[in-house]
Coordinates of C-alpha atoms in Angstrom, one line a residue:
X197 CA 0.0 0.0 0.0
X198 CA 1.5 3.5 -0.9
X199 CA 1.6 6.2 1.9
X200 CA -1.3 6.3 3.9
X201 CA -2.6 9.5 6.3
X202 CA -5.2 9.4 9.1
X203 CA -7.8 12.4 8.8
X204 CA -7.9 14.6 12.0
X205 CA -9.4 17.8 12.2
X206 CA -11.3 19.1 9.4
X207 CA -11.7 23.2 9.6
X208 CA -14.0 25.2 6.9
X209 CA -11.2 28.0 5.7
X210 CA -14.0 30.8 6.1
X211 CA -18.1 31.0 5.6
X212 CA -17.7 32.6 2.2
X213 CA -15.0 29.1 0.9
X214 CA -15.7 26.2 0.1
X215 CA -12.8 24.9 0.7
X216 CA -11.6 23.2 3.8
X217 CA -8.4 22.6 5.2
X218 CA -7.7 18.8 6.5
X219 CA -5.1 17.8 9.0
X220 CA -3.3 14.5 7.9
X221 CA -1.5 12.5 10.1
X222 CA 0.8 10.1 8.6
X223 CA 0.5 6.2 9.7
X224 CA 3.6 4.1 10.9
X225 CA 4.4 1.0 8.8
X226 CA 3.6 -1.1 12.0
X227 CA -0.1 1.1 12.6
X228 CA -1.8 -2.5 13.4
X229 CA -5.2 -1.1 12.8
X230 CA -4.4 0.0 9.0
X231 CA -3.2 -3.8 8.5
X232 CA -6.4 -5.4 9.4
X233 CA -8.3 -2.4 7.4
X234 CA -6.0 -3.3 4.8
X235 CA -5.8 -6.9 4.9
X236 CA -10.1 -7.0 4.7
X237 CA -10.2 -4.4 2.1
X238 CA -7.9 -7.2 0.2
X239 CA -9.9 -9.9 1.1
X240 CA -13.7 -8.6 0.5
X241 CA -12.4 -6.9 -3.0
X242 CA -10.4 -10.3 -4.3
X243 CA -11.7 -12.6 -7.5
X244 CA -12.2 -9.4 -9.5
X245 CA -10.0 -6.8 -12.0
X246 CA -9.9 -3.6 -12.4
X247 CA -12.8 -0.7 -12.5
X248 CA -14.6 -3.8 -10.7
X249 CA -12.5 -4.0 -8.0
X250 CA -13.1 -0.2 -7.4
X251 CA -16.9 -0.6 -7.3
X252 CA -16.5 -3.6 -4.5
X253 CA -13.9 -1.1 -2.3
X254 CA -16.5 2.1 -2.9
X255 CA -19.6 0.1 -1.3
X256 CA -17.3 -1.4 1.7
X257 CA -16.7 1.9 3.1
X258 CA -19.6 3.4 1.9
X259 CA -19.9 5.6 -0.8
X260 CA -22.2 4.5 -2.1
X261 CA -23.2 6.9 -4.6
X262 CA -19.9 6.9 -6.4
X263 CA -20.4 3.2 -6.6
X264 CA -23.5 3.3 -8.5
X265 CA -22.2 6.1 -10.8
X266 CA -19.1 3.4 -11.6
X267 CA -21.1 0.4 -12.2
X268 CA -23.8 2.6 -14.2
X269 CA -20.8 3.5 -16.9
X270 CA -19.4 -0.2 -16.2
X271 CA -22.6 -1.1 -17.6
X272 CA -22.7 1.3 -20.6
X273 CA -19.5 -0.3 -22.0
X274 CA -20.1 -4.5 -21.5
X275 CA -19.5 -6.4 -24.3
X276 CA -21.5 -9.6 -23.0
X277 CA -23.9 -11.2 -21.0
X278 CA -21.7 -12.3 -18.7
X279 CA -20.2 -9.0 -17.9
X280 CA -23.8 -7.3 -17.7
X281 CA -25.4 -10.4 -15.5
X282 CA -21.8 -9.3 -13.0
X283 CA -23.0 -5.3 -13.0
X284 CA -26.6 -5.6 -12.7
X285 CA -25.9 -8.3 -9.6
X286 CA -23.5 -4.7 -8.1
X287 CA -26.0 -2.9 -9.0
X288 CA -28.0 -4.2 -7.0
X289 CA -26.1 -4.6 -4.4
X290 CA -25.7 -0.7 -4.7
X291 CA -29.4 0.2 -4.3
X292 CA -29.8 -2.3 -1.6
X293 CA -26.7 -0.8 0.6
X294 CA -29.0 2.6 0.1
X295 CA -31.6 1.3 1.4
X296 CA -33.6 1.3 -1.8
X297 CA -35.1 -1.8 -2.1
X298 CA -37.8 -1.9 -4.5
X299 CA -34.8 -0.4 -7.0
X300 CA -32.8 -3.0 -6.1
X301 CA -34.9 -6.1 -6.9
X302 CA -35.0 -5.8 -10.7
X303 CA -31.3 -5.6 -10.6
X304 CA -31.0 -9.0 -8.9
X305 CA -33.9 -10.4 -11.0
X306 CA -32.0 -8.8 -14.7
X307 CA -28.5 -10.6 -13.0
X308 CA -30.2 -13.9 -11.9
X309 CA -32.2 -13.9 -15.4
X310 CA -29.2 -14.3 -17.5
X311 CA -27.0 -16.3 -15.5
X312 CA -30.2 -19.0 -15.3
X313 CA -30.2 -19.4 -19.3
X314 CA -25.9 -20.2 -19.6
X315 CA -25.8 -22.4 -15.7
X316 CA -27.5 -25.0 -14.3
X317 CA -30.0 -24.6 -10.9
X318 CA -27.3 -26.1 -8.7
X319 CA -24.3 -23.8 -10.1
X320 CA -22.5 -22.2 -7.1
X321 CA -22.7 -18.8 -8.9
X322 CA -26.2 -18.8 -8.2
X323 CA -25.9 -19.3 -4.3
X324 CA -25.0 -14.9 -3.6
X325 CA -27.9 -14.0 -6.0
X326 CA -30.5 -15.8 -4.6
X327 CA -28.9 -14.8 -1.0
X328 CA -29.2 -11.3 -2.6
X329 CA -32.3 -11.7 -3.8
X330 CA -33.4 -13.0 -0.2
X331 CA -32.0 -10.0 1.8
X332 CA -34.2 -7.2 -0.9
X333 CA -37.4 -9.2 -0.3
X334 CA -36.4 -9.6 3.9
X335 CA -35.7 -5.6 3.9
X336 CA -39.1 -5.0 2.2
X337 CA -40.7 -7.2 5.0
X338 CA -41.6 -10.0 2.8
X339 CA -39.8 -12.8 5.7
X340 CA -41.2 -15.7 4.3
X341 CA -40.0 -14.6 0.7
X342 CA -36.9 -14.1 2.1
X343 CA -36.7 -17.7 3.5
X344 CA -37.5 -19.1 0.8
X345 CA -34.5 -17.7 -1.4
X346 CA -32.3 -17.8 1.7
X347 CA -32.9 -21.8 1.5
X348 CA -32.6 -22.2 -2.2
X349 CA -28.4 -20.6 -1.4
X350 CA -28.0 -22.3 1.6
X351 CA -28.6 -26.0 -0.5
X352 CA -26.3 -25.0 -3.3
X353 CA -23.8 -24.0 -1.1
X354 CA -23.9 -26.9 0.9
X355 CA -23.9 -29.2 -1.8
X356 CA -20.9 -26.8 -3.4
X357 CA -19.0 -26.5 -0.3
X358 CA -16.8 -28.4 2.8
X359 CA -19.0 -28.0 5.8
X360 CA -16.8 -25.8 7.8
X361 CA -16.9 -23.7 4.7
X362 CA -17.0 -19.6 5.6
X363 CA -19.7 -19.1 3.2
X364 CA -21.2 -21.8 4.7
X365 CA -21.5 -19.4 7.1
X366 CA -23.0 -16.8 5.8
X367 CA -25.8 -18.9 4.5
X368 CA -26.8 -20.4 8.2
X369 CA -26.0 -16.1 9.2
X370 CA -28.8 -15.5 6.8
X371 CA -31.4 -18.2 7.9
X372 CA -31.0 -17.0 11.1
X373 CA -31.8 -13.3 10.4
X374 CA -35.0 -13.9 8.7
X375 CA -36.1 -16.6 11.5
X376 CA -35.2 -13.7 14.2
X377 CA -37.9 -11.4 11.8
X378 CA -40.1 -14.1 12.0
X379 CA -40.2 -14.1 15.3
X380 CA -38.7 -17.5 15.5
X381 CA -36.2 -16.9 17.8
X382 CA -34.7 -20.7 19.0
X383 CA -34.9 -21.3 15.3
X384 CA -32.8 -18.0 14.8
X385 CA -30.5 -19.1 17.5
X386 CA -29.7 -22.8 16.3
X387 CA -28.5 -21.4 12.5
X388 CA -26.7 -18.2 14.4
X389 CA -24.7 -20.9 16.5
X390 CA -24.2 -23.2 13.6
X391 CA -22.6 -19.8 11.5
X392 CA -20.4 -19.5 14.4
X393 CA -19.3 -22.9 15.2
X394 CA -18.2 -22.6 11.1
X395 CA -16.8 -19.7 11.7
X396 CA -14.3 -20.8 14.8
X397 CA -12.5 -23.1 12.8
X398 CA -12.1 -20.9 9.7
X399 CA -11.2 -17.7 10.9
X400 CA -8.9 -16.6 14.0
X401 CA -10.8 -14.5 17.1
X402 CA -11.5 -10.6 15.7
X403 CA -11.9 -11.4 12.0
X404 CA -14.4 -9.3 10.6
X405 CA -16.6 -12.1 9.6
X406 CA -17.4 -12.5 13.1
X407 CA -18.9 -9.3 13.1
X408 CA -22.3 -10.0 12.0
X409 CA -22.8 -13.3 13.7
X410 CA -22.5 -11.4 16.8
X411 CA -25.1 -8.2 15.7
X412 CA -27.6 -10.7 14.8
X413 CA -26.9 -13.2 18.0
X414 CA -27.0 -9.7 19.8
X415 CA -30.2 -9.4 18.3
X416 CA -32.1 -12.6 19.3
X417 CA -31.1 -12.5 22.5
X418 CA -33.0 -9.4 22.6
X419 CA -36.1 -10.7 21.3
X420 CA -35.7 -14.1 24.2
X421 CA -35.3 -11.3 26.3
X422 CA -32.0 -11.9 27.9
X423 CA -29.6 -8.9 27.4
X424 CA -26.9 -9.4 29.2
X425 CA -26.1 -12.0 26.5
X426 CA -27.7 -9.2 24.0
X427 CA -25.1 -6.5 24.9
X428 CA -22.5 -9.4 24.9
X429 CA -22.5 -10.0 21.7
X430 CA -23.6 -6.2 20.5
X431 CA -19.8 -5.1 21.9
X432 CA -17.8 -7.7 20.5
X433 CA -19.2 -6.5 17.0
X434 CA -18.6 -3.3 18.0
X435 CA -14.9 -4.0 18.8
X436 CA -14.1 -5.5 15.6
X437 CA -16.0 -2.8 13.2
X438 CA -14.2 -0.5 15.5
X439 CA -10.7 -2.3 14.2
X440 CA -11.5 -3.5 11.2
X441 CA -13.8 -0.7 9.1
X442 CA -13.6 2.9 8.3
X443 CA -14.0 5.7 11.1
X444 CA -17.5 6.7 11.2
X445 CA -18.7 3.9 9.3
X446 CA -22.4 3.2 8.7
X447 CA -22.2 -0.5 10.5
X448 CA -20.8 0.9 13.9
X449 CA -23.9 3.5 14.0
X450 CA -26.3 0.8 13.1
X451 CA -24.1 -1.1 16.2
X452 CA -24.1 1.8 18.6
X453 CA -28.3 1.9 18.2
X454 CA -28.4 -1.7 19.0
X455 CA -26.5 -1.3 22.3
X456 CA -28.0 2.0 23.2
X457 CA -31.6 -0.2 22.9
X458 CA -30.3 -2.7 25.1
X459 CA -29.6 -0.1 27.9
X460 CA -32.7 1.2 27.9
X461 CA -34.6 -2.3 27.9
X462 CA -32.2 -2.6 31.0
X463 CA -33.7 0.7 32.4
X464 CA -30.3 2.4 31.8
X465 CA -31.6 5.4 30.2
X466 CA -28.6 7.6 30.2
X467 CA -26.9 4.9 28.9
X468 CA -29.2 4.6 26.3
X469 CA -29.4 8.3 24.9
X470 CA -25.6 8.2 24.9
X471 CA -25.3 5.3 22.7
X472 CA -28.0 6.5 20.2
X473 CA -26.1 9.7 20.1
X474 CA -22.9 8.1 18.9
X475 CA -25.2 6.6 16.2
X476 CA -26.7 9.5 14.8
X477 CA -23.3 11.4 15.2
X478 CA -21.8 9.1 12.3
X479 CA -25.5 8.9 10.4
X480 CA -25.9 12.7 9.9
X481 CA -22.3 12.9 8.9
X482 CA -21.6 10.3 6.5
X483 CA -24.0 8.9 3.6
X484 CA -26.0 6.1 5.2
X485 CA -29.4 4.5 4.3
X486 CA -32.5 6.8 5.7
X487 CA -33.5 3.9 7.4
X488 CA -30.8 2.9 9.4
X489 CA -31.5 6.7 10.8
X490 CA -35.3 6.1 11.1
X491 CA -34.3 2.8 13.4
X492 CA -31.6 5.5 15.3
X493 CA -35.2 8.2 15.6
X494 CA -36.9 5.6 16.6
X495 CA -34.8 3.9 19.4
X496 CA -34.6 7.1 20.8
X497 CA -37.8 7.9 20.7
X498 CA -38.8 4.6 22.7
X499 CA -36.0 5.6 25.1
X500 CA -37.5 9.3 25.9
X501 CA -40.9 7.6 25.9
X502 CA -40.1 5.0 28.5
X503 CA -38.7 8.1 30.5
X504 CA -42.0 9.7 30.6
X505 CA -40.4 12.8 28.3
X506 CA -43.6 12.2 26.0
X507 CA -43.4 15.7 23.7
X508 CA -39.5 14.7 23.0
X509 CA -40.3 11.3 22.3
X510 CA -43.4 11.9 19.6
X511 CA -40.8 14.3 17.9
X512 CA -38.3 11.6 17.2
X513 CA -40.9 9.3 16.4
X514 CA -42.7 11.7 13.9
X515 CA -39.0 11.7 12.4
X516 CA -38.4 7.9 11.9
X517 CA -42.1 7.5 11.3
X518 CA -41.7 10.6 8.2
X519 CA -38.5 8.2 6.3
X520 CA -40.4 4.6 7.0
X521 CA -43.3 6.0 5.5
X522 CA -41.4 7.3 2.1
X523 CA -38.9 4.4 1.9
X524 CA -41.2 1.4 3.0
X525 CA -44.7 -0.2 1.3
X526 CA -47.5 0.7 3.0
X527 CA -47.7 -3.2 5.5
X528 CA -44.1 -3.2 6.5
X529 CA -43.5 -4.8 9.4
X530 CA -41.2 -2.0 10.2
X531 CA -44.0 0.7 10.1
X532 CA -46.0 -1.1 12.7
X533 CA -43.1 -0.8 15.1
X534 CA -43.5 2.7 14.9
X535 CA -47.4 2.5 14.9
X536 CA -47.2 0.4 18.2
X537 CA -44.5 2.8 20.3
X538 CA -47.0 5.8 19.0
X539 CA -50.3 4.2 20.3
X540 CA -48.4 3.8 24.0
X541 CA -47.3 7.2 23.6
X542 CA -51.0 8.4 23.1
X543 CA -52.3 6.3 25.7
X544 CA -49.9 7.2 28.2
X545 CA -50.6 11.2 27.5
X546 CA -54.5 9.8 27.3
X547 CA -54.8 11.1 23.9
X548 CA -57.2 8.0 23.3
X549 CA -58.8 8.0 19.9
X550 CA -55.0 8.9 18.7
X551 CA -53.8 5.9 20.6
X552 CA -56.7 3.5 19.1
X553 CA -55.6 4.9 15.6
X554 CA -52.2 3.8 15.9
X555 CA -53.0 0.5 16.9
X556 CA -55.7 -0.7 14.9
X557 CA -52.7 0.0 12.1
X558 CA -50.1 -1.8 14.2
X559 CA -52.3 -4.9 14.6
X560 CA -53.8 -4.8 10.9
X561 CA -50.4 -4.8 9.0
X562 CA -48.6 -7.4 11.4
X563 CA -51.9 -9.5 11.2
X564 CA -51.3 -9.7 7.4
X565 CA -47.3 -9.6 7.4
X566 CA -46.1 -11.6 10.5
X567 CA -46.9 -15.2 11.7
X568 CA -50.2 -16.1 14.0
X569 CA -47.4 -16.7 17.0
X570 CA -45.0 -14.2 16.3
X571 CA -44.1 -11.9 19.5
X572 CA -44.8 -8.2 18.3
X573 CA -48.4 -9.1 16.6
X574 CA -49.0 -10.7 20.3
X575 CA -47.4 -7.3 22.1
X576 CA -49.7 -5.5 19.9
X577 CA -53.0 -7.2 20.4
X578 CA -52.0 -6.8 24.4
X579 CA -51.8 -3.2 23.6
X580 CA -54.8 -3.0 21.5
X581 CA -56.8 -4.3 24.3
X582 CA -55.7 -1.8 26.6
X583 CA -57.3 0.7 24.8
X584 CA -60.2 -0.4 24.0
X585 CA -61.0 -0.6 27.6
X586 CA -60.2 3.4 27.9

């Protein structure tokens, strides 16, 4: 790697500038820090030449924007299917790391479209498609879509792969995800553990692949209620984004949320607000999907709300609520999160008919999206029937 310089301070020369002057700090050869940054970059940007290699290293630390603008003119000049099935698949990828979902489905439809009519069903270059696929239909709240595609990677790339395989990994990662937004949470557990069991014996203790097994075990925990073992896991994936990405990267807000929810279902309020404060200091600062900042509103406004700071909480909820609204369908799953934590709100401040409002909209979108048994539709109905008798 040629020379390398940490950013410090940024200053704005004057009002009238645009310019800004940046302090640079140059890095020792030994900086341990820049050789694991280095080392993944390397790693999560291999099996690829070029202008393509560029695109891979723009979406890893998040520019996102300048990624879709390289794999748009990537796309101009492809000679063949083969190359185009390869762009649309980024470009995908792209929309989806922006949090536009519904953009980022035909993308992953074009890609998987041409690479169907040249391989056969079991070809291993299916397996990241369909797990692509799988993660645009789990972000648009679709779970059991999402399961269905996660399954149809995780048997190619069994039947592809040794069984202590890292992407093996990844696949079991996925499973889990969409079982914990299923509400399914021992289910979720067993193909977390799995990941990580794969995981131990490929990978030494820190590597970043570790990272996400932890968020999502972090996550589970959470919904069996046991948070120790939540904010357990939520700091180890904190210490290694901290070592291993960019500073101020999207994944350590997204991180700093989840542990600042965990404080306050502990009843560590102050806690709480700090850690949701981190989060939103790296979200308003760097480009980040609106909804990883509606999550960030959100969490804090459940935090204010629990501390009985009511006209502080319906303003942060109003805010997540505003960008769920735009960037989600109408029976997201997400929405009736927000829904649910405003109906408490109302009925807490007595505001009755606003309460019963909110929750009849809570109750009818997780009746049609979520399972029968799932926890929040249950949490809702509880709700519901709390107001009624108001």
């Amino acid at each position: 790697m040629h020379t390398v310089f940490r950013i410090g301070e940024i200053r704005k020369i004057d009002k009238k500038s645009p310019l800004y002057e940046v302090e640079l700090k140059l890095t020792p050869d030994d900086d341990q820090q820049l050789r694991q940054l280095t080392d993944r970059v390397r790693e999560e940007s291999s099996g690829s030449t070029g202008w393509y290699r560029m695109g891979k290293l723009l979406l890893k630390i998040g520019q996102f924007d300048k990624a879709e603008e390289l794999y748009t003119a990537l796309l101009e000049q492809a000679s063949d299917d083969s190359d185009r099935a390869h762009i649309y698949h980024m470009l995908g990828m792209t929309k989806n790391d922006k949090g536009q979902y519904t953009e980022a489905a035909p993308f992953y439809e074009m890609s998987l479209e041409i690479y169907r009519r040249t391989l056969p069903e079991d070809d291993p270059s299916l397996g990241p498609i369909y797990n692509n696929i799988a993660l645009v239909y789990n972000h648009m709240g679709d779970y059991s879509k999402a399961l269905e595609f996660y399954e149809k990677d995780l048997e190619i790339t069994k039947k592809a792969l040794p069984p202590n395989h890292p992407d093996l990994a990844m696949s079991y990662n996925n499973i889990g995800s969409v079982y914990h937004d299923l509400g399914d949470y021992a289910v979720a557990l067993r193909a977390l553990q799995s990941a990580f069991q794969i995981q131990q014996q490929a990978f030494q203790e820190g590597n970043p692949a570790f990272a996400s097994t932890y968020s999502w075990l972090g996550r589970v925990y959470c919904g069996m209620k046991d948070y120790s073992k939540a904010l357990d896991n939520f700091e180890k994936c904190l210490a290694i984004d901290l070592k291993t990405l960019p500073e101020k990267h999207p994944y350590q807000a997204i991180t700093y949320s989840d542990i600042g929810d965990v404080h306050r279902l502990m009843g560590s309020y102050e806690k709480a607000l700090a850690f949701h404060q981190k989060a939103l200091n790296i979200q308003e600062n760097v480009q980040c999907s609106p909804l990883q900042v509606a999550t960030t509103y959100i969490n804090l406004g459940e935090t204010y709300r629990e501390m009985k700071d009511y006209s502080t909480a319906l303003t942060y909820f109003e805010k997540g609520l505003e960008i769920r609204e735009k960037k989600l369908s109408k029976n997201h799953p997400d929405l009736a999160v927000v829904y649910h934590n405003m109906a408490k709100l109302y009925l807490a401040t007595r505001k009755y008919s606003m309460a019963m409002k909110n929750i009849q909209q809570a109750v009818e979108i997780a009746q049609e999206k979520l399972p029968s048994t799932h926890p929040h539709l249950l949490e809702y109905k509880e709700t519901f029937e709390k107001i009624r008798k108001k």
